[in-house]
Coordinates of C-alpha atoms in Angstrom, one line a residue:
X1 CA -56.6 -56.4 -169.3
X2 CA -54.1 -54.3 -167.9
X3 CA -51.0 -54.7 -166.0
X4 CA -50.8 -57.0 -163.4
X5 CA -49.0 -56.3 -160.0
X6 CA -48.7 -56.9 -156.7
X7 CA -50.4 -54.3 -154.6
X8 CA -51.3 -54.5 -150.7
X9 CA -54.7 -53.0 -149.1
X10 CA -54.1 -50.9 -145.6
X11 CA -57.7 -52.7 -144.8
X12 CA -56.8 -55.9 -145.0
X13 CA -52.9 -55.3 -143.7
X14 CA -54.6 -54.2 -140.5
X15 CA -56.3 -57.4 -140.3
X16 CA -53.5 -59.3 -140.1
X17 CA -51.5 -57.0 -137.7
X18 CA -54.4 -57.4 -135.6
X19 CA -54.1 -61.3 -135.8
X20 CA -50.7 -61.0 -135.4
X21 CA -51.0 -59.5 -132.0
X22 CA -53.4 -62.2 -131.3
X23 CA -51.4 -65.0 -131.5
X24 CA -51.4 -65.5 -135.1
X25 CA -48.4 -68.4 -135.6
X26 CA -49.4 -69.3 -139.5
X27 CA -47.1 -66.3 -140.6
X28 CA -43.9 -68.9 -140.0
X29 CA -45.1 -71.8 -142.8
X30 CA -43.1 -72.0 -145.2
X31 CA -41.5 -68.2 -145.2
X32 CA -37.9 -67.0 -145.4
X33 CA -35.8 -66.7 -141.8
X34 CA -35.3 -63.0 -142.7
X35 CA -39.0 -62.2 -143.1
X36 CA -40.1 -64.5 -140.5
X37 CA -37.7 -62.1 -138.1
X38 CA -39.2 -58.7 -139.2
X39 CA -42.8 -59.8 -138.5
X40 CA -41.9 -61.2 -135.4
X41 CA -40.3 -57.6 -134.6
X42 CA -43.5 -56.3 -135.3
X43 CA -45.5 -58.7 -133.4
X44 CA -43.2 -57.9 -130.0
X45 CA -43.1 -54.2 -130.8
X46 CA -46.7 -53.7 -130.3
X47 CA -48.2 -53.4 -126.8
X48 CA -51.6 -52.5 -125.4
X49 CA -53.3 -54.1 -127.8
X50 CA -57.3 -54.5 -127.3
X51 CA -57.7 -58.2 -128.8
X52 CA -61.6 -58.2 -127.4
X53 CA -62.9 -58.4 -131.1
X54 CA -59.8 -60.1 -133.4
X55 CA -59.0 -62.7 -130.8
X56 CA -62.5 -64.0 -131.8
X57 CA -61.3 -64.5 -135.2
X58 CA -60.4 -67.9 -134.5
X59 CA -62.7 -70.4 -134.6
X60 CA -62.7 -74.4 -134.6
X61 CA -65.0 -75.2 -137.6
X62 CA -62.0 -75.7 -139.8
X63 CA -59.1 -77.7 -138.3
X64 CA -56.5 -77.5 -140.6
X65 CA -56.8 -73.4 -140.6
X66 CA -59.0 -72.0 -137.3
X67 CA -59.3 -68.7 -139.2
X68 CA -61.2 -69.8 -141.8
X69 CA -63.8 -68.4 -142.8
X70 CA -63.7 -65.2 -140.2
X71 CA -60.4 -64.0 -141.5
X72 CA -61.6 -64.3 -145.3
X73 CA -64.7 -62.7 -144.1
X74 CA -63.3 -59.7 -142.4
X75 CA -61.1 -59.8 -146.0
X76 CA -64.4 -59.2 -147.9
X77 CA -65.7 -57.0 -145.7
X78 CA -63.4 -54.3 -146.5
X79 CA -64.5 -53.8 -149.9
X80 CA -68.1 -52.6 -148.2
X81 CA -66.5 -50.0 -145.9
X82 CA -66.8 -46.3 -146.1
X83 CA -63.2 -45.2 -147.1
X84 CA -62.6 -43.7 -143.6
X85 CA -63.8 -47.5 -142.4
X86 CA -66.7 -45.7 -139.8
X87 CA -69.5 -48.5 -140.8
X88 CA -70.2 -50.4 -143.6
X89 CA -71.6 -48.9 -146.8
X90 CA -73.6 -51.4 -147.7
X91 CA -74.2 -53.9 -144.8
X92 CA -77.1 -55.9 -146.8
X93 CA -74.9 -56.3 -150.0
X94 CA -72.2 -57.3 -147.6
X95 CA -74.5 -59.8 -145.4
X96 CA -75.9 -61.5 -149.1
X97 CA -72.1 -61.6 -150.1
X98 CA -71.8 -64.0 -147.1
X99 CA -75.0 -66.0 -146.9
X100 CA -74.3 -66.7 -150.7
X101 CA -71.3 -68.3 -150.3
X102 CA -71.2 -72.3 -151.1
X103 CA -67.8 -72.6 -149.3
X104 CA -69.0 -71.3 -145.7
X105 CA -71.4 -73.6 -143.8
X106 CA -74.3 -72.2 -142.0
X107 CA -72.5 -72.7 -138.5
X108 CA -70.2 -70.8 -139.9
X109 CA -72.5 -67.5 -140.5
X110 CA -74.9 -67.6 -137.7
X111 CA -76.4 -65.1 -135.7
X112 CA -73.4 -65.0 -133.4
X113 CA -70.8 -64.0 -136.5
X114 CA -73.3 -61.4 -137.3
X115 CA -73.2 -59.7 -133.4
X116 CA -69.6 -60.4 -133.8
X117 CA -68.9 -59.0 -137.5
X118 CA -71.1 -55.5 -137.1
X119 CA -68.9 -54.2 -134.9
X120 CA -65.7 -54.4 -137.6
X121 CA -65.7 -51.5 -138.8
X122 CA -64.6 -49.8 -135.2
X123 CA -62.5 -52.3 -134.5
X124 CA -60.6 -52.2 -137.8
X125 CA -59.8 -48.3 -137.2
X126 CA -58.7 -48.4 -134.1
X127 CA -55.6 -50.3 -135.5
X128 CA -55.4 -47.9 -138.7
X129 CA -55.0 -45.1 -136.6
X130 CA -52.3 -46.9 -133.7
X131 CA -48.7 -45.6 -134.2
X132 CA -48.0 -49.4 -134.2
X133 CA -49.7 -50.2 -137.3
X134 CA -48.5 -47.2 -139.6
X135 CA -44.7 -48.2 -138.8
X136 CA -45.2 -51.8 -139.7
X137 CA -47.5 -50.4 -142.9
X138 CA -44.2 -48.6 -144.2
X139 CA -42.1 -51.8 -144.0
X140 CA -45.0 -53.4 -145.7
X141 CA -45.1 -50.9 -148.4
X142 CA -41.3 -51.4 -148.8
X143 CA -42.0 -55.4 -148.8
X144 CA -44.3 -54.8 -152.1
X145 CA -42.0 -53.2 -154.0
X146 CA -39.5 -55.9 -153.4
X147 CA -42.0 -58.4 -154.4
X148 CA -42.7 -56.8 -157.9
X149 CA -39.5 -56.5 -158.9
X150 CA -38.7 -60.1 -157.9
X151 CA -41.9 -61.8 -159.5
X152 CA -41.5 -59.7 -162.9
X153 CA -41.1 -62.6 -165.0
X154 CA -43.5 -64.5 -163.4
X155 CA -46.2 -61.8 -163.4
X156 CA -45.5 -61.4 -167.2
X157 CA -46.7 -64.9 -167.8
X158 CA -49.4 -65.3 -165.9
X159 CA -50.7 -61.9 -167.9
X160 CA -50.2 -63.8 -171.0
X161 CA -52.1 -66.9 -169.2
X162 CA -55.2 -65.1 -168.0
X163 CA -55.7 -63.0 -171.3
X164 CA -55.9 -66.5 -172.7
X165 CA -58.3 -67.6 -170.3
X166 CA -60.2 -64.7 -170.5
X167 CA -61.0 -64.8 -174.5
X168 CA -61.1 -68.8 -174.8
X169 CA -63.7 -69.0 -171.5
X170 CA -65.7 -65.8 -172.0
X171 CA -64.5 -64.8 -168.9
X172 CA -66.1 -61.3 -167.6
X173 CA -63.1 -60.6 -165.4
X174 CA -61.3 -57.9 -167.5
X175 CA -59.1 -56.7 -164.1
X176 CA -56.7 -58.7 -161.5
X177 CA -55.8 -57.5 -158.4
X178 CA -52.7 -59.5 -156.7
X179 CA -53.3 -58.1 -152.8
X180 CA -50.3 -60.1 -150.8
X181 CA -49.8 -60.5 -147.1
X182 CA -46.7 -61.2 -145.7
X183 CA -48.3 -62.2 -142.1
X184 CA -51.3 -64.1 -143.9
X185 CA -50.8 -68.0 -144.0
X186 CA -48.9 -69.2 -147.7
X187 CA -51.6 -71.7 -148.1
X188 CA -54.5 -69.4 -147.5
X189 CA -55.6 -67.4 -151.1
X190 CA -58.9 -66.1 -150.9
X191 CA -60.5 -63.6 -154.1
X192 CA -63.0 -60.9 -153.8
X193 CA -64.7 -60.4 -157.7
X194 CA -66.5 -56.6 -157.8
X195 CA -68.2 -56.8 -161.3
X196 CA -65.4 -56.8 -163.7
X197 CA -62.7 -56.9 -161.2
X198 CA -60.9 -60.0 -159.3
X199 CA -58.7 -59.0 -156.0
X200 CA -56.6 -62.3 -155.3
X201 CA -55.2 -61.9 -151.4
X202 CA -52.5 -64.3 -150.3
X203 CA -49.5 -64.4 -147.9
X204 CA -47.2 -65.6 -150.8
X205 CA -46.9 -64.8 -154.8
X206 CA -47.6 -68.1 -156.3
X207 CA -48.7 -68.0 -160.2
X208 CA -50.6 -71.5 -159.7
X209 CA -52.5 -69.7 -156.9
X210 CA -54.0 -66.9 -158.9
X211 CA -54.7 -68.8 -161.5
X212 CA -56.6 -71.4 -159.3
X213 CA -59.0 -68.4 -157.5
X214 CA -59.5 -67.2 -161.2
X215 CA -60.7 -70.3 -162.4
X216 CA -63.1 -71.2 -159.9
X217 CA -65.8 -68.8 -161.9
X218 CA -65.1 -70.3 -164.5
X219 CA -65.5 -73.8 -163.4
X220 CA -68.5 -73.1 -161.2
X221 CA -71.2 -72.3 -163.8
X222 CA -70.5 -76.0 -165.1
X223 CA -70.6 -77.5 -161.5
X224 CA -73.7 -76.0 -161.2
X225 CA -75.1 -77.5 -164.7
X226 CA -73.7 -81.1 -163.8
X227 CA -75.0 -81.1 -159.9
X228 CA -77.0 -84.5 -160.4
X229 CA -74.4 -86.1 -162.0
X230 CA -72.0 -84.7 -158.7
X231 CA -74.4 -85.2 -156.4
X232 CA -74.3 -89.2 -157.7
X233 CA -70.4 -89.3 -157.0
X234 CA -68.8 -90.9 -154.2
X235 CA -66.5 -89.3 -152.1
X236 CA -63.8 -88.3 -151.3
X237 CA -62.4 -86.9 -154.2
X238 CA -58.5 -87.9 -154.5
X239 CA -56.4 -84.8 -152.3
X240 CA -59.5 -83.1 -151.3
X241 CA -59.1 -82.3 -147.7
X242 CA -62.5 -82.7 -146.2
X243 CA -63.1 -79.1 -144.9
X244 CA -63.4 -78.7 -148.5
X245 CA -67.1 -80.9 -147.9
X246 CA -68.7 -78.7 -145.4
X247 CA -70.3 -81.5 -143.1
X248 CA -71.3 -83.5 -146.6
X249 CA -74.4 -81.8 -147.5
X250 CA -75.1 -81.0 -150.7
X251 CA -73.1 -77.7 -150.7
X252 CA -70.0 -79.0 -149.5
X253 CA -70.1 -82.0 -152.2
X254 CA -70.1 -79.3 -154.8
X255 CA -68.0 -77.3 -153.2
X256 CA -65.4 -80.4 -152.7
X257 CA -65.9 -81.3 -156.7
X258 CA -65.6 -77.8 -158.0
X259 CA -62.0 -77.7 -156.0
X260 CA -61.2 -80.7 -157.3
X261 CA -61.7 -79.6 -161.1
X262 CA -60.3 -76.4 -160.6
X263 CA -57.1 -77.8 -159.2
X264 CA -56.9 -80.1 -162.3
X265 CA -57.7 -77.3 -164.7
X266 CA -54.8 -75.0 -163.0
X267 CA -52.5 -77.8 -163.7
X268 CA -53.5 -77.8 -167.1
X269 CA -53.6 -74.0 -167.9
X270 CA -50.2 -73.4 -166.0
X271 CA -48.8 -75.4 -168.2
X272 CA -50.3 -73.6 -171.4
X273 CA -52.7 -76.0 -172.2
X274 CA -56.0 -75.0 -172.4
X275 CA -59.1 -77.6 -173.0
X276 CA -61.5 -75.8 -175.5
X277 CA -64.8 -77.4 -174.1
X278 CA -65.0 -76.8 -170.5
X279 CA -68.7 -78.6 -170.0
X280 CA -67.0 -82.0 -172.0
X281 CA -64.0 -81.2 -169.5
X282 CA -65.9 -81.5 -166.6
X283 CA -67.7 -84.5 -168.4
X284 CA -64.6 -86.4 -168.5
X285 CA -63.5 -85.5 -164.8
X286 CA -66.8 -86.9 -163.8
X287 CA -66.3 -90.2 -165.8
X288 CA -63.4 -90.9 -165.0
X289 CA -64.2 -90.5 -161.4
X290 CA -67.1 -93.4 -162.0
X291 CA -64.4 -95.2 -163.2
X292 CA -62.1 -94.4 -160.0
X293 CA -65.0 -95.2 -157.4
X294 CA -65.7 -98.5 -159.5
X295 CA -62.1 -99.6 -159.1
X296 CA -62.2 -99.0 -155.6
X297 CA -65.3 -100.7 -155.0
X298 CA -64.6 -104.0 -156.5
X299 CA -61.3 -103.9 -154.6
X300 CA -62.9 -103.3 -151.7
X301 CA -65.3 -106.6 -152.4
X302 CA -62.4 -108.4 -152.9
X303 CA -60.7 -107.8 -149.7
X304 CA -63.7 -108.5 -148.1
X305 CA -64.3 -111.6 -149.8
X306 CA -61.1 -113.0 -148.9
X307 CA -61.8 -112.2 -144.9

């Protein structure tokens, strides 16, 4: 695999820009007062800005994060653009991308987000091209280049991690693409995989972060493989907020369990242990979660009983 860095992606920058203007407020959580001051300089800076097709970015399917899933949509999108972003290069490969998803509900990607989402491709140059956008792009660029330098160590290891990863899981991910943010929200990552390649997008380097979106194709074939056993569980699953279970059906439950074991495998992996049969991993996760529910249950009867 080759070097890993941080890199940004005008396409998706412009996104956030746009967001910003738009009221965006999740650039504050949990970022430094200095960088918290220059994006707000940006954010004032800009005037005249036609919000008639970001401002619809935010939605109220997900409460914890309104811009989920439209923001990680528009994020995808970009990788199906014509490189001087005049209209979608492949619209249907782009549309299946989307309708494929097991972490979007179908609320979430009806016929209104496709009216809405077509006409991206316009919007998305119009801020390219505005005078606004290419000044806070430089800074951007400037902010990368500060970010390699101070995650050097940290991006050495989690080379050595994933090349790990990648012989002891037969992983077919052979390049990783760390595309930050500074406006996007720290506890937002999203991943876009393009054969061979993974591009990891986040507002904030964090190593457990990659590793988690890297893991999830690992971990999903074996969700997949064990879906009556998960399908069996009860729920919820310890920590798993419940966006995570997309209305309960049986997409979100798998959805909410793969999340679950990919949190626990990060855990494990970060800290350089790596578990040599992933289907007997996922085994035990699920067994011990029988045992979990159990527990719960018979103190549940218990309380009862004594009212």
């Amino acid at each position: 695999m080759g070097r890993i860095a941080i890199i940004n992606k005008p396409e998706i920058s412009a996104i956030y820009f746009a967001l910003l203007q738009c009221g965006y407020d999740f650039y504050a959580i949990e970022k430094d007062a200095s960088l918290i001051e220059s994006i707000e300089g940006f954010r004032n800076a800009a005037s005249g800005f036609d919000d008639s097709f970001f401002s619809k970015v935010r939605q109220n399917t997900c409460e914890v994060y309104p811009y989920w899933p439209r923001a990680a949509a528009l994020e995808t999108a970009t990788y199906y653009l014509h490189k001087d972003s005049l209209g979608f290069s492949d619209y249907d490969a782009y549309k299946k991308s989307i309708m494929n998803a097991t972490n979007v509900s179908d609320v979430e990607r009806d016929e209104d987000f496709w009216e809405w989402v077509i006409d991206f491709p316009v919007a998305l140059k119009r801020v390219l091209e505005s005078s606004d956008f290419i000044s806070y792009l430089d800074w951007e660029n400037a902010w990368v280049s500060q970010q390699n330098h101070l995650w050097k160590s940290d991006l050495q290891h989690i080379q050595r991690v994933l090349n790990t990863c990648m012989k002891n899981y037969s992983s077919p991910i052979q390049t990783v693409s760390i595309v930050l943010n500074p406006i996007k929200c720290t506890y937002s990552s999203d991943h876009f995989i393009n054969n061979d390649e993974l591009n990891f997008t986040s507002g904030v380097f964090r190593m457990e972060s990659v590793l988690h979106e890297f893991l999830h194709h690992v971990v999903h074939p074996f969700v997949s493989k064990h879906k009556q056993a998960v399908m069996k569980c009860q729920m919820p699953y310890p920590d798993i907020d419940g966006s995570y279970y997309l209305g309960g059906d049986e997409n979100g439950k798998l959805n909410a369990f793969e999340e679950y074991v990919v949190r626990m495998l990060t855990s494990e992996v970060s800290a350089l242990s790596f578990p040599a049969d992933l289907d007997g991993y996922v085994n035990g996760i699920l067994s011990d979660l029988g045992h979990l529910f159990a527990e719960a249950s018979c103190s549940n009867d218990k309380v009862r009983r004594r009212n």
